[in-house]
JSON list of C-alpha atoms in Angstrom, two decimals:
[
{"chain": "A", "resi": 1195, "resn": "MET", "atom": "CA", "xyz": [7.83, 1.02, 6.99]},
{"chain": "A", "resi": 1196, "resn": "ARG", "atom": "CA", "xyz": [8.31, -1.45, 3.86]},
{"chain": "A", "resi": 1197, "resn": "ILE", "atom": "CA", "xyz": [6.02, -4.40, 3.76]},
{"chain": "A", "resi": 1198, "resn": "ALA", "atom": "CA", "xyz": [5.59, -6.87, 1.22]},
{"chain": "A", "resi": 1199, "resn": "VAL", "atom": "CA", "xyz": [1.61, -8.14, 0.15]},
{"chain": "A", "resi": 1200, "resn": "SER", "atom": "CA", "xyz": [2.20, -11.32, -0.68]},
{"chain": "A", "resi": 1201, "resn": "GLN", "atom": "CA", "xyz": [-0.73, -12.65, -2.95]},
{"chain": "A", "resi": 1202, "resn": "ILE", "atom": "CA", "xyz": [-0.17, -16.90, -4.16]},
{"chain": "A", "resi": 1203, "resn": "SER", "atom": "CA", "xyz": [-2.68, -19.29, -4.69]},
{"chain": "A", "resi": 1204, "resn": "SER", "atom": "CA", "xyz": [-2.63, -22.46, -1.68]},
{"chain": "A", "resi": 1205, "resn": "THR", "atom": "CA", "xyz": [-2.32, -26.03, -2.41]},
{"chain": "A", "resi": 1206, "resn": "THR", "atom": "CA", "xyz": [-4.24, -28.06, -0.15]},
{"chain": "A", "resi": 1207, "resn": "ASP", "atom": "CA", "xyz": [-0.84, -29.17, 1.28]},
{"chain": "A", "resi": 1208, "resn": "PRO", "atom": "CA", "xyz": [0.29, -27.38, 4.12]},
{"chain": "A", "resi": 1209, "resn": "ARG", "atom": "CA", "xyz": [3.90, -28.69, 3.27]},
{"chain": "A", "resi": 1210, "resn": "SER", "atom": "CA", "xyz": [3.83, -27.31, -0.40]},
{"chain": "A", "resi": 1211, "resn": "ASN", "atom": "CA", "xyz": [2.45, -24.04, 0.39]},
{"chain": "A", "resi": 1212, "resn": "LEU", "atom": "CA", "xyz": [5.81, -23.49, 2.94]},
{"chain": "A", "resi": 1213, "resn": "GLU", "atom": "CA", "xyz": [8.03, -23.46, 0.04]},
{"chain": "A", "resi": 1214, "resn": "LEU", "atom": "CA", "xyz": [5.17, -20.37, -1.12]},
{"chain": "A", "resi": 1215, "resn": "VAL", "atom": "CA", "xyz": [5.97, -18.71, 2.69]},
{"chain": "A", "resi": 1216, "resn": "ARG", "atom": "CA", "xyz": [9.10, -19.15, 1.96]},
{"chain": "A", "resi": 1217, "resn": "ASP", "atom": "CA", "xyz": [10.10, -17.63, -2.15]},
{"chain": "A", "resi": 1218, "resn": "ALA", "atom": "CA", "xyz": [7.78, -15.17, -0.95]},
{"chain": "A", "resi": 1219, "resn": "VAL", "atom": "CA", "xyz": [10.26, -14.02, 2.28]},
{"chain": "A", "resi": 1220, "resn": "ARG", "atom": "CA", "xyz": [12.36, -14.39, -0.94]},
{"chain": "A", "resi": 1221, "resn": "ARG", "atom": "CA", "xyz": [11.05, -12.17, -2.22]},
{"chain": "A", "resi": 1222, "resn": "ALA", "atom": "CA", "xyz": [10.22, -9.27, -0.16]},
{"chain": "A", "resi": 1223, "resn": "ASP", "atom": "CA", "xyz": [13.29, -6.87, -1.01]},
{"chain": "A", "resi": 1224, "resn": "GLY", "atom": "CA", "xyz": [14.37, -5.18, 2.85]},
{"chain": "A", "resi": 1225, "resn": "ALA", "atom": "CA", "xyz": [10.58, -5.77, 3.72]},
{"chain": "A", "resi": 1226, "resn": "ARG", "atom": "CA", "xyz": [9.79, -5.39, 7.85]},
{"chain": "A", "resi": 1227, "resn": "VAL", "atom": "CA", "xyz": [6.28, -7.67, 7.56]},
{"chain": "A", "resi": 1228, "resn": "VAL", "atom": "CA", "xyz": [5.54, -9.86, 4.73]},
{"chain": "A", "resi": 1229, "resn": "LEU", "atom": "CA", "xyz": [2.20, -9.89, 4.81]},
{"chain": "A", "resi": 1230, "resn": "LEU", "atom": "CA", "xyz": [0.08, -13.71, 3.34]},
{"chain": "A", "resi": 1231, "resn": "PRO", "atom": "CA", "xyz": [-3.19, -13.78, 2.54]},
{"chain": "A", "resi": 1232, "resn": "GLU", "atom": "CA", "xyz": [-5.69, -16.25, 5.06]},
{"chain": "A", "resi": 1233, "resn": "ALA", "atom": "CA", "xyz": [-5.03, -19.98, 4.91]},
{"chain": "A", "resi": 1234, "resn": "THR", "atom": "CA", "xyz": [-1.65, -19.77, 3.40]},
{"chain": "A", "resi": 1235, "resn": "MET", "atom": "CA", "xyz": [-1.37, -22.75, 5.32]},
{"chain": "A", "resi": 1236, "resn": "CYS", "atom": "CA", "xyz": [-4.40, -25.42, 3.28]},
{"chain": "A", "resi": 1237, "resn": "ARG", "atom": "CA", "xyz": [-7.49, -23.55, 1.06]},
{"chain": "A", "resi": 1238, "resn": "PHE", "atom": "CA", "xyz": [-10.44, -23.52, 2.30]},
{"chain": "A", "resi": 1239, "resn": "GLY", "atom": "CA", "xyz": [-12.72, -26.42, 0.55]},
{"chain": "A", "resi": 1240, "resn": "VAL", "atom": "CA", "xyz": [-11.19, -29.25, 2.23]},
{"chain": "A", "resi": 1241, "resn": "PRO", "atom": "CA", "xyz": [-11.66, -30.86, 5.95]},
{"chain": "A", "resi": 1242, "resn": "LEU", "atom": "CA", "xyz": [-9.03, -28.32, 7.99]},
{"chain": "A", "resi": 1243, "resn": "GLY", "atom": "CA", "xyz": [-9.15, -30.79, 10.89]},
{"chain": "A", "resi": 1244, "resn": "PRO", "atom": "CA", "xyz": [-6.49, -32.93, 9.52]},
{"chain": "A", "resi": 1245, "resn": "VAL", "atom": "CA", "xyz": [-4.48, -29.79, 8.43]},
{"chain": "A", "resi": 1246, "resn": "ALA", "atom": "CA", "xyz": [-4.70, -28.35, 11.48]},
{"chain": "A", "resi": 1247, "resn": "GLU", "atom": "CA", "xyz": [-1.49, -27.83, 13.68]},
{"chain": "A", "resi": 1248, "resn": "PRO", "atom": "CA", "xyz": [-0.48, -25.96, 16.89]},
{"chain": "A", "resi": 1249, "resn": "LEU", "atom": "CA", "xyz": [1.17, -23.45, 16.97]},
{"chain": "A", "resi": 1250, "resn": "ASP", "atom": "CA", "xyz": [4.47, -24.64, 18.75]},
{"chain": "A", "resi": 1251, "resn": "GLY", "atom": "CA", "xyz": [3.57, -27.64, 15.91]},
{"chain": "A", "resi": 1252, "resn": "PRO", "atom": "CA", "xyz": [5.82, -27.90, 13.26]},
{"chain": "A", "resi": 1253, "resn": "TRP", "atom": "CA", "xyz": [3.58, -26.08, 10.06]},
{"chain": "A", "resi": 1254, "resn": "ALA", "atom": "CA", "xyz": [3.99, -22.76, 12.47]},
{"chain": "A", "resi": 1255, "resn": "SER", "atom": "CA", "xyz": [7.64, -23.76, 13.65]},
{"chain": "A", "resi": 1256, "resn": "ALA", "atom": "CA", "xyz": [8.89, -24.23, 9.75]},
{"chain": "A", "resi": 1257, "resn": "VAL", "atom": "CA", "xyz": [7.57, -20.56, 9.02]},
{"chain": "A", "resi": 1258, "resn": "HIS", "atom": "CA", "xyz": [9.66, -19.45, 12.67]},
{"chain": "A", "resi": 1259, "resn": "GLU", "atom": "CA", "xyz": [12.87, -19.94, 10.65]},
{"chain": "A", "resi": 1260, "resn": "ILE", "atom": "CA", "xyz": [12.19, -18.94, 7.59]},
{"chain": "A", "resi": 1261, "resn": "ALA", "atom": "CA", "xyz": [11.22, -15.43, 8.84]},
{"chain": "A", "resi": 1262, "resn": "ALA", "atom": "CA", "xyz": [13.60, -16.25, 11.82]},
{"chain": "A", "resi": 1263, "resn": "GLN", "atom": "CA", "xyz": [16.35, -15.86, 8.83]},
{"chain": "A", "resi": 1264, "resn": "HIS", "atom": "CA", "xyz": [15.74, -13.48, 6.91]},
{"chain": "A", "resi": 1265, "resn": "ASP", "atom": "CA", "xyz": [15.47, -10.83, 9.82]},
{"chain": "A", "resi": 1266, "resn": "VAL", "atom": "CA", "xyz": [11.82, -11.20, 9.30]},
{"chain": "A", "resi": 1267, "resn": "VAL", "atom": "CA", "xyz": [8.14, -11.20, 11.31]},
{"chain": "A", "resi": 1268, "resn": "VAL", "atom": "CA", "xyz": [5.53, -13.54, 8.53]},
{"chain": "A", "resi": 1269, "resn": "VAL", "atom": "CA", "xyz": [1.90, -13.13, 8.97]},
{"chain": "A", "resi": 1270, "resn": "ALA", "atom": "CA", "xyz": [0.40, -16.21, 7.17]},
{"chain": "A", "resi": 1271, "resn": "GLY", "atom": "CA", "xyz": [-2.78, -17.87, 7.78]},
{"chain": "A", "resi": 1272, "resn": "MET", "atom": "CA", "xyz": [-3.46, -20.76, 9.31]},
{"chain": "A", "resi": 1273, "resn": "PHE", "atom": "CA", "xyz": [-5.82, -24.11, 11.24]},
{"chain": "A", "resi": 1274, "resn": "THR", "atom": "CA", "xyz": [-5.18, -24.57, 14.61]},
{"chain": "A", "resi": 1275, "resn": "PRO", "atom": "CA", "xyz": [-7.03, -27.58, 16.75]},
{"chain": "A", "resi": 1276, "resn": "SER", "atom": "CA", "xyz": [-9.94, -26.30, 18.81]},
{"chain": "A", "resi": 1277, "resn": "GLY", "atom": "CA", "xyz": [-11.97, -29.77, 19.91]},
{"chain": "A", "resi": 1278, "resn": "ASP", "atom": "CA", "xyz": [-13.86, -30.94, 17.27]},
{"chain": "A", "resi": 1279, "resn": "ARG", "atom": "CA", "xyz": [-13.59, -27.70, 15.51]},
{"chain": "A", "resi": 1280, "resn": "VAL", "atom": "CA", "xyz": [-10.10, -25.59, 13.97]},
{"chain": "A", "resi": 1281, "resn": "THR", "atom": "CA", "xyz": [-9.94, -21.52, 14.30]},
{"chain": "A", "resi": 1282, "resn": "ASN", "atom": "CA", "xyz": [-8.87, -19.95, 11.87]},
{"chain": "A", "resi": 1283, "resn": "THR", "atom": "CA", "xyz": [-5.06, -18.28, 13.22]},
{"chain": "A", "resi": 1284, "resn": "MET", "atom": "CA", "xyz": [-3.33, -15.73, 11.40]},
{"chain": "A", "resi": 1285, "resn": "LEU", "atom": "CA", "xyz": [-0.33, -16.69, 12.63]},
{"chain": "A", "resi": 1286, "resn": "VAL", "atom": "CA", "xyz": [2.33, -13.81, 13.61]},
{"chain": "A", "resi": 1287, "resn": "THR", "atom": "CA", "xyz": [6.28, -14.69, 14.11]},
{"chain": "A", "resi": 1288, "resn": "GLY", "atom": "CA", "xyz": [9.85, -13.64, 13.68]},
{"chain": "A", "resi": 1289, "resn": "PRO", "atom": "CA", "xyz": [13.20, -13.34, 14.92]},
{"chain": "A", "resi": 1290, "resn": "ASP", "atom": "CA", "xyz": [11.89, -12.36, 18.65]},
{"chain": "A", "resi": 1291, "resn": "LEU", "atom": "CA", "xyz": [7.99, -13.36, 18.17]},
{"chain": "A", "resi": 1292, "resn": "HIS", "atom": "CA", "xyz": [5.94, -16.09, 17.53]},
{"chain": "A", "resi": 1293, "resn": "LEU", "atom": "CA", "xyz": [1.59, -15.63, 18.88]},
{"chain": "A", "resi": 1294, "resn": "GLY", "atom": "CA", "xyz": [-1.31, -16.08, 16.44]},
{"chain": "A", "resi": 1295, "resn": "TYR", "atom": "CA", "xyz": [-4.89, -13.53, 16.34]},
{"chain": "A", "resi": 1296, "resn": "ASP", "atom": "CA", "xyz": [-7.70, -16.72, 16.30]},
{"chain": "A", "resi": 1297, "resn": "LYS", "atom": "CA", "xyz": [-10.54, -14.61, 13.14]},
{"chain": "A", "resi": 1298, "resn": "ILE", "atom": "CA", "xyz": [-14.01, -13.59, 14.99]},
{"chain": "A", "resi": 1299, "resn": "HIS", "atom": "CA", "xyz": [-16.09, -13.28, 12.81]},
{"chain": "A", "resi": 1300, "resn": "LEU", "atom": "CA", "xyz": [-16.76, -16.35, 11.17]},
{"chain": "A", "resi": 1301, "resn": "PHE", "atom": "CA", "xyz": [-18.20, -15.85, 7.17]},
{"chain": "A", "resi": 1302, "resn": "ASP", "atom": "CA", "xyz": [-21.77, -16.94, 7.79]},
{"chain": "A", "resi": 1303, "resn": "ALA", "atom": "CA", "xyz": [-22.76, -16.02, 4.94]},
{"chain": "A", "resi": 1304, "resn": "PHE", "atom": "CA", "xyz": [-22.81, -16.05, 0.67]},
{"chain": "A", "resi": 1305, "resn": "GLY", "atom": "CA", "xyz": [-24.57, -19.05, 1.15]},
{"chain": "A", "resi": 1306, "resn": "PHE", "atom": "CA", "xyz": [-20.85, -20.60, 3.34]},
{"chain": "A", "resi": 1307, "resn": "GLN", "atom": "CA", "xyz": [-20.98, -21.65, 7.02]},
{"chain": "A", "resi": 1308, "resn": "GLU", "atom": "CA", "xyz": [-17.15, -21.23, 8.04]},
{"chain": "A", "resi": 1309, "resn": "SER", "atom": "CA", "xyz": [-18.93, -21.69, 12.34]},
{"chain": "A", "resi": 1310, "resn": "ARG", "atom": "CA", "xyz": [-20.27, -25.54, 11.36]},
{"chain": "A", "resi": 1311, "resn": "THR", "atom": "CA", "xyz": [-16.61, -26.45, 11.57]},
{"chain": "A", "resi": 1312, "resn": "VAL", "atom": "CA", "xyz": [-14.33, -23.45, 12.81]},
{"chain": "A", "resi": 1313, "resn": "ALA", "atom": "CA", "xyz": [-14.90, -22.06, 16.13]},
{"chain": "A", "resi": 1314, "resn": "PRO", "atom": "CA", "xyz": [-13.99, -17.77, 16.88]},
{"chain": "A", "resi": 1315, "resn": "GLY", "atom": "CA", "xyz": [-11.61, -16.31, 18.92]},
{"chain": "A", "resi": 1316, "resn": "SER", "atom": "CA", "xyz": [-12.82, -13.55, 21.04]},
{"chain": "A", "resi": 1317, "resn": "GLU", "atom": "CA", "xyz": [-8.97, -11.25, 21.47]},
{"chain": "A", "resi": 1318, "resn": "LEU", "atom": "CA", "xyz": [-8.04, -8.35, 19.29]},
{"chain": "A", "resi": 1319, "resn": "VAL", "atom": "CA", "xyz": [-4.73, -8.76, 17.81]},
{"chain": "A", "resi": 1320, "resn": "THR", "atom": "CA", "xyz": [-1.88, -6.17, 18.22]},
{"chain": "A", "resi": 1321, "resn": "PHE", "atom": "CA", "xyz": [1.79, -6.28, 17.98]},
{"chain": "A", "resi": 1322, "resn": "ASP", "atom": "CA", "xyz": [4.96, -4.04, 18.07]},
{"chain": "A", "resi": 1323, "resn": "LEU", "atom": "CA", "xyz": [7.85, -3.56, 14.63]},
{"chain": "A", "resi": 1324, "resn": "ASP", "atom": "CA", "xyz": [10.63, -1.33, 14.70]},
{"chain": "A", "resi": 1325, "resn": "GLY", "atom": "CA", "xyz": [8.57, 1.49, 17.75]},
{"chain": "A", "resi": 1326, "resn": "VAL", "atom": "CA", "xyz": [5.40, 0.66, 15.72]},
{"chain": "A", "resi": 1327, "resn": "THR", "atom": "CA", "xyz": [1.98, -1.04, 16.22]},
{"chain": "A", "resi": 1328, "resn": "LEU", "atom": "CA", "xyz": [-0.03, -2.99, 14.07]},
{"chain": "A", "resi": 1329, "resn": "GLY", "atom": "CA", "xyz": [-2.81, -4.69, 14.69]},
{"chain": "A", "resi": 1330, "resn": "VAL", "atom": "CA", "xyz": [-4.40, -7.85, 12.49]},
{"chain": "A", "resi": 1331, "resn": "ALA", "atom": "CA", "xyz": [-7.67, -9.26, 11.31]},
{"chain": "A", "resi": 1332, "resn": "THR", "atom": "CA", "xyz": [-8.66, -11.52, 9.57]},
{"chain": "A", "resi": 1333, "resn": "CYS", "atom": "CA", "xyz": [-11.10, -11.56, 5.49]},
{"chain": "A", "resi": 1334, "resn": "TYR", "atom": "CA", "xyz": [-14.77, -11.26, 7.24]},
{"chain": "A", "resi": 1335, "resn": "ASP", "atom": "CA", "xyz": [-13.89, -9.06, 9.76]},
{"chain": "A", "resi": 1336, "resn": "ILE", "atom": "CA", "xyz": [-13.50, -6.61, 7.78]},
{"chain": "A", "resi": 1337, "resn": "ARG", "atom": "CA", "xyz": [-17.01, -5.23, 7.15]},
{"chain": "A", "resi": 1338, "resn": "PHE", "atom": "CA", "xyz": [-17.44, -4.66, 11.56]},
{"chain": "A", "resi": 1339, "resn": "PRO", "atom": "CA", "xyz": [-15.85, -1.70, 11.50]},
{"chain": "A", "resi": 1340, "resn": "GLU", "atom": "CA", "xyz": [-15.50, -1.49, 15.33]},
{"chain": "A", "resi": 1341, "resn": "LEU", "atom": "CA", "xyz": [-12.94, -4.64, 15.76]},
{"chain": "A", "resi": 1342, "resn": "PHE", "atom": "CA", "xyz": [-10.33, -1.98, 12.82]},
{"chain": "A", "resi": 1343, "resn": "ARG", "atom": "CA", "xyz": [-11.61, 1.06, 15.69]},
{"chain": "A", "resi": 1344, "resn": "GLY", "atom": "CA", "xyz": [-10.25, -1.16, 18.37]},
{"chain": "A", "resi": 1345, "resn": "LEU", "atom": "CA", "xyz": [-7.06, -2.58, 16.58]},
{"chain": "A", "resi": 1346, "resn": "ALA", "atom": "CA", "xyz": [-6.74, 1.31, 16.32]},
{"chain": "A", "resi": 1347, "resn": "ASP", "atom": "CA", "xyz": [-8.03, 2.30, 20.16]},
{"chain": "A", "resi": 1348, "resn": "LYS", "atom": "CA", "xyz": [-4.94, -0.10, 21.47]},
{"chain": "A", "resi": 1349, "resn": "GLY", "atom": "CA", "xyz": [-2.23, 2.12, 19.43]},
{"chain": "A", "resi": 1350, "resn": "ALA", "atom": "CA", "xyz": [-1.93, -0.22, 15.91]},
{"chain": "A", "resi": 1351, "resn": "SER", "atom": "CA", "xyz": [-1.08, 2.65, 12.99]},
{"chain": "A", "resi": 1352, "resn": "ALA", "atom": "CA", "xyz": [-1.77, 0.22, 10.51]},
{"chain": "A", "resi": 1353, "resn": "VAL", "atom": "CA", "xyz": [-4.14, -3.25, 10.40]},
{"chain": "A", "resi": 1354, "resn": "LEU", "atom": "CA", "xyz": [-2.74, -6.42, 8.81]},
{"chain": "A", "resi": 1355, "resn": "VAL", "atom": "CA", "xyz": [-5.81, -7.98, 6.79]},
{"chain": "A", "resi": 1356, "resn": "GLY", "atom": "CA", "xyz": [-5.58, -11.73, 5.26]},
{"chain": "A", "resi": 1357, "resn": "ALA", "atom": "CA", "xyz": [-8.07, -12.94, 3.38]},
{"chain": "A", "resi": 1358, "resn": "SER", "atom": "CA", "xyz": [-9.43, -15.26, 0.96]},
{"chain": "A", "resi": 1359, "resn": "TRP", "atom": "CA", "xyz": [-12.29, -13.84, -0.91]},
{"chain": "A", "resi": 1360, "resn": "GLY", "atom": "CA", "xyz": [-15.36, -15.40, -2.20]},
{"chain": "A", "resi": 1361, "resn": "ALA", "atom": "CA", "xyz": [-15.97, -14.80, -5.28]},
{"chain": "A", "resi": 1362, "resn": "GLY", "atom": "CA", "xyz": [-19.23, -13.47, -7.21]},
{"chain": "A", "resi": 1363, "resn": "PRO", "atom": "CA", "xyz": [-20.81, -10.62, -8.31]},
{"chain": "A", "resi": 1364, "resn": "GLY", "atom": "CA", "xyz": [-20.22, -7.30, -6.60]},
{"chain": "A", "resi": 1365, "resn": "LYS", "atom": "CA", "xyz": [-17.55, -9.26, -4.92]},
{"chain": "A", "resi": 1366, "resn": "LYS", "atom": "CA", "xyz": [-14.63, -7.12, -6.65]},
{"chain": "A", "resi": 1367, "resn": "GLU", "atom": "CA", "xyz": [-16.60, -3.88, -6.07]},
{"chain": "A", "resi": 1368, "resn": "GLN", "atom": "CA", "xyz": [-17.10, -4.79, -1.77]},
{"chain": "A", "resi": 1369, "resn": "TRP", "atom": "CA", "xyz": [-13.68, -5.91, -1.60]},
{"chain": "A", "resi": 1370, "resn": "GLU", "atom": "CA", "xyz": [-11.93, -2.48, -2.33]},
{"chain": "A", "resi": 1371, "resn": "LEU", "atom": "CA", "xyz": [-15.01, -0.29, -1.15]},
{"chain": "A", "resi": 1372, "resn": "LEU", "atom": "CA", "xyz": [-14.39, -2.10, 2.53]},
{"chain": "A", "resi": 1373, "resn": "VAL", "atom": "CA", "xyz": [-10.68, -1.47, 2.51]},
{"chain": "A", "resi": 1374, "resn": "ARG", "atom": "CA", "xyz": [-11.31, 1.99, 2.14]},
{"chain": "A", "resi": 1375, "resn": "ALA", "atom": "CA", "xyz": [-13.62, 2.42, 4.28]},
{"chain": "A", "resi": 1376, "resn": "ARG", "atom": "CA", "xyz": [-12.31, -0.08, 7.45]},
{"chain": "A", "resi": 1377, "resn": "ALA", "atom": "CA", "xyz": [-8.77, 2.83, 6.77]},
{"chain": "A", "resi": 1378, "resn": "LEU", "atom": "CA", "xyz": [-10.60, 6.10, 6.96]},
{"chain": "A", "resi": 1379, "resn": "ASP", "atom": "CA", "xyz": [-12.80, 4.12, 10.09]},
{"chain": "A", "resi": 1380, "resn": "CYS", "atom": "CA", "xyz": [-9.06, 4.29, 12.07]},
{"chain": "A", "resi": 1381, "resn": "THR", "atom": "CA", "xyz": [-7.57, 6.31, 10.92]},
{"chain": "A", "resi": 1382, "resn": "SER", "atom": "CA", "xyz": [-5.19, 4.17, 9.86]},
{"chain": "A", "resi": 1383, "resn": "PHE", "atom": "CA", "xyz": [-3.58, 2.13, 7.42]},
{"chain": "A", "resi": 1384, "resn": "VAL", "atom": "CA", "xyz": [-4.64, -0.88, 6.06]},
{"chain": "A", "resi": 1385, "resn": "VAL", "atom": "CA", "xyz": [-2.84, -3.67, 4.33]},
{"chain": "A", "resi": 1386, "resn": "ALA", "atom": "CA", "xyz": [-5.05, -6.39, 2.56]},
{"chain": "A", "resi": 1387, "resn": "CYS", "atom": "CA", "xyz": [-3.65, -9.34, 0.86]},
{"chain": "A", "resi": 1388, "resn": "GLY", "atom": "CA", "xyz": [-5.73, -12.53, -0.49]},
{"chain": "A", "resi": 1389, "resn": "GLN", "atom": "CA", "xyz": [-5.95, -15.65, -2.38]},
{"chain": "A", "resi": 1390, "resn": "ALA", "atom": "CA", "xyz": [-5.48, -14.52, -6.30]},
{"chain": "A", "resi": 1391, "resn": "TYR", "atom": "CA", "xyz": [-8.25, -16.48, -8.14]},
{"chain": "A", "resi": 1392, "resn": "PRO", "atom": "CA", "xyz": [-7.69, -20.34, -8.74]},
{"chain": "A", "resi": 1393, "resn": "GLY", "atom": "CA", "xyz": [-9.59, -20.26, -11.07]},
{"chain": "A", "resi": 1394, "resn": "ASP", "atom": "CA", "xyz": [-13.21, -22.46, -10.79]},
{"chain": "A", "resi": 1395, "resn": "LEU", "atom": "CA", "xyz": [-12.17, -25.20, -8.45]},
{"chain": "A", "resi": 1396, "resn": "GLY", "atom": "CA", "xyz": [-16.61, -26.61, -8.51]},
{"chain": "A", "resi": 1397, "resn": "SER", "atom": "CA", "xyz": [-16.92, -25.68, -4.26]},
{"chain": "A", "resi": 1398, "resn": "SER", "atom": "CA", "xyz": [-18.49, -22.79, -2.85]},
{"chain": "A", "resi": 1399, "resn": "ALA", "atom": "CA", "xyz": [-16.05, -22.16, -0.71]},
{"chain": "A", "resi": 1400, "resn": "PRO", "atom": "CA", "xyz": [-13.91, -18.09, -0.72]},
{"chain": "A", "resi": 1401, "resn": "THR", "atom": "CA", "xyz": [-11.04, -19.48, -2.33]},
{"chain": "A", "resi": 1402, "resn": "GLY", "atom": "CA", "xyz": [-10.01, -15.99, -3.36]},
{"chain": "A", "resi": 1403, "resn": "ILE", "atom": "CA", "xyz": [-10.44, -13.13, -6.37]},
{"chain": "A", "resi": 1404, "resn": "GLY", "atom": "CA", "xyz": [-7.27, -11.53, -5.52]},
{"chain": "A", "resi": 1405, "resn": "TYR", "atom": "CA", "xyz": [-6.37, -7.65, -5.89]},
{"chain": "A", "resi": 1406, "resn": "SER", "atom": "CA", "xyz": [-4.51, -7.39, -2.74]},
{"chain": "A", "resi": 1407, "resn": "THR", "atom": "CA", "xyz": [-5.22, -3.53, -1.57]},
{"chain": "A", "resi": 1408, "resn": "ILE", "atom": "CA", "xyz": [-3.01, -0.89, 1.09]},
{"chain": "A", "resi": 1409, "resn": "ALA", "atom": "CA", "xyz": [-5.17, 2.01, 1.08]},
{"chain": "A", "resi": 1410, "resn": "ASP", "atom": "CA", "xyz": [-4.02, 4.98, 3.16]},
{"chain": "A", "resi": 1411, "resn": "PRO", "atom": "CA", "xyz": [-5.28, 6.79, 6.24]},
{"chain": "A", "resi": 1412, "resn": "PHE", "atom": "CA", "xyz": [-7.24, 9.05, 3.88]},
{"chain": "A", "resi": 1413, "resn": "GLY", "atom": "CA", "xyz": [-8.39, 5.91, 1.80]},
{"chain": "A", "resi": 1414, "resn": "ASN", "atom": "CA", "xyz": [-6.28, 6.75, -0.54]},
{"chain": "A", "resi": 1415, "resn": "VAL", "atom": "CA", "xyz": [-6.09, 2.96, -3.13]},
{"chain": "A", "resi": 1416, "resn": "ALA", "atom": "CA", "xyz": [-1.98, 2.84, -2.69]},
{"chain": "A", "resi": 1417, "resn": "LEU", "atom": "CA", "xyz": [-1.26, -0.04, -3.58]},
{"chain": "A", "resi": 1418, "resn": "GLN", "atom": "CA", "xyz": [-3.99, -2.73, -5.74]},
{"chain": "A", "resi": 1419, "resn": "LEU", "atom": "CA", "xyz": [-3.17, -5.85, -7.21]},
{"chain": "A", "resi": 1420, "resn": "SER", "atom": "CA", "xyz": [-4.50, -8.21, -10.14]},
{"chain": "A", "resi": 1421, "resn": "ASP", "atom": "CA", "xyz": [-6.21, -11.71, -9.40]},
{"chain": "A", "resi": 1422, "resn": "GLN", "atom": "CA", "xyz": [-2.78, -13.24, -10.02]},
{"chain": "A", "resi": 1423, "resn": "PRO", "atom": "CA", "xyz": [-0.10, -14.36, -7.97]},
{"chain": "A", "resi": 1424, "resn": "GLU", "atom": "CA", "xyz": [2.12, -11.77, -7.09]},
{"chain": "A", "resi": 1425, "resn": "VAL", "atom": "CA", "xyz": [4.22, -9.55, -4.20]},
{"chain": "A", "resi": 1426, "resn": "SER", "atom": "CA", "xyz": [4.88, -6.74, -3.67]},
{"chain": "A", "resi": 1427, "resn": "VAL", "atom": "CA", "xyz": [6.75, -3.91, -1.41]},
{"chain": "A", "resi": 1428, "resn": "VAL", "atom": "CA", "xyz": [5.96, -1.15, -1.03]},
{"chain": "A", "resi": 1429, "resn": "ASP", "atom": "CA", "xyz": [7.27, 1.48, 2.50]},
{"chain": "A", "resi": 1430, "resn": "ILE", "atom": "CA", "xyz": [3.80, 3.33, 4.00]},
{"chain": "A", "resi": 1431, "resn": "ASP", "atom": "CA", "xyz": [5.22, 6.32, 5.75]},
{"chain": "A", "resi": 1432, "resn": "LEU", "atom": "CA", "xyz": [3.37, 6.32, 9.01]},
{"chain": "A", "resi": 1433, "resn": "ALA", "atom": "CA", "xyz": [3.69, 9.99, 9.81]},
{"chain": "A", "resi": 1434, "resn": "ALA", "atom": "CA", "xyz": [0.07, 9.81, 7.42]},
{"chain": "A", "resi": 1435, "resn": "VAL", "atom": "CA", "xyz": [-1.64, 8.57, 10.23]},
{"chain": "A", "resi": 1436, "resn": "GLU", "atom": "CA", "xyz": [-0.83, 11.69, 12.41]},
{"chain": "A", "resi": 1437, "resn": "GLN", "atom": "CA", "xyz": [-1.83, 13.54, 10.06]},
{"chain": "A", "resi": 1438, "resn": "ALA", "atom": "CA", "xyz": [-5.10, 11.25, 9.00]},
{"chain": "A", "resi": 1439, "resn": "ARG", "atom": "CA", "xyz": [-5.95, 11.98, 13.69]},
{"chain": "A", "resi": 1440, "resn": "GLU", "atom": "CA", "xyz": [-5.51, 15.09, 13.25]},
{"chain": "A", "resi": 1441, "resn": "VAL", "atom": "CA", "xyz": [-7.00, 16.34, 10.18]},
{"chain": "A", "resi": 1442, "resn": "LEU", "atom": "CA", "xyz": [-9.28, 13.58, 10.44]},
{"chain": "A", "resi": 1443, "resn": "PRO", "atom": "CA", "xyz": [-9.91, 12.92, 14.39]},
{"chain": "A", "resi": 1444, "resn": "VAL", "atom": "CA", "xyz": [-13.49, 10.95, 14.38]},
{"chain": "A", "resi": 1445, "resn": "LEU", "atom": "CA", "xyz": [-11.49, 8.18, 16.67]},
{"chain": "A", "resi": 1446, "resn": "ALA", "atom": "CA", "xyz": [-11.41, 11.33, 19.29]},
{"chain": "A", "resi": 1447, "resn": "ASN", "atom": "CA", "xyz": [-15.02, 12.30, 18.34]},
{"chain": "A", "resi": 1448, "resn": "ARG", "atom": "CA", "xyz": [-16.78, 9.15, 18.73]},
{"chain": "A", "resi": 1449, "resn": "ARG", "atom": "CA", "xyz": [-20.11, 9.26, 21.21]},
{"chain": "A", "resi": 1450, "resn": "LEU", "atom": "CA", "xyz": [-20.28, 5.16, 20.63]},
{"chain": "A", "resi": 1451, "resn": "ARG", "atom": "CA", "xyz": [-18.73, 2.53, 21.67]}
]
């Protein structure tokens, strides 16, 4: 399966960020999936309530039209209303597909408190494309191996992760380690697309470090980008998933669930 990893640096204007989505899809070079980061709709560091829209609202509908026009599935981060908070949602949309994954694990760590303004989701989400099951996760989720094993239990051969990783000492190393570890935990590909590094915005919000990474089911790095905006298209060989699960049957060998 061909996947485009579209590392962008979102602005605070959802309409201008739609142009980033359009450009990513135009540059996808035959990809079946175009993965963009968490907070593609609007970067962190500003109030999110005013920009949040439902999945059938104008922003998500515009992304759907872009995806349908190019016959691809676009996976991109947005915010949807949830009472007096929002949900941090990964939109999954294409010609015959339109759904969202609401981030389960909220980033209440390293001095940031996402749960103050964001409500957690509760449901694992997978979708099928060309006979392949793909799972969806968001940023801080990557620190929780049980989520990735749960997606594998639901049939996922690859997990698509959108992120806006917080900068700081050791954070790049943790990011790469976690992407590789989760691939080993679930013997699936992990395709993790982060926000590019925007420079110092004078905010404590997690606004991205770049270094989008793809790890194969054996934990090898198949792709890693720089810290700058970049689109890369990769063919992943899903036969490697079967091979990994045959020789490294950690899912089958589990004793604790």
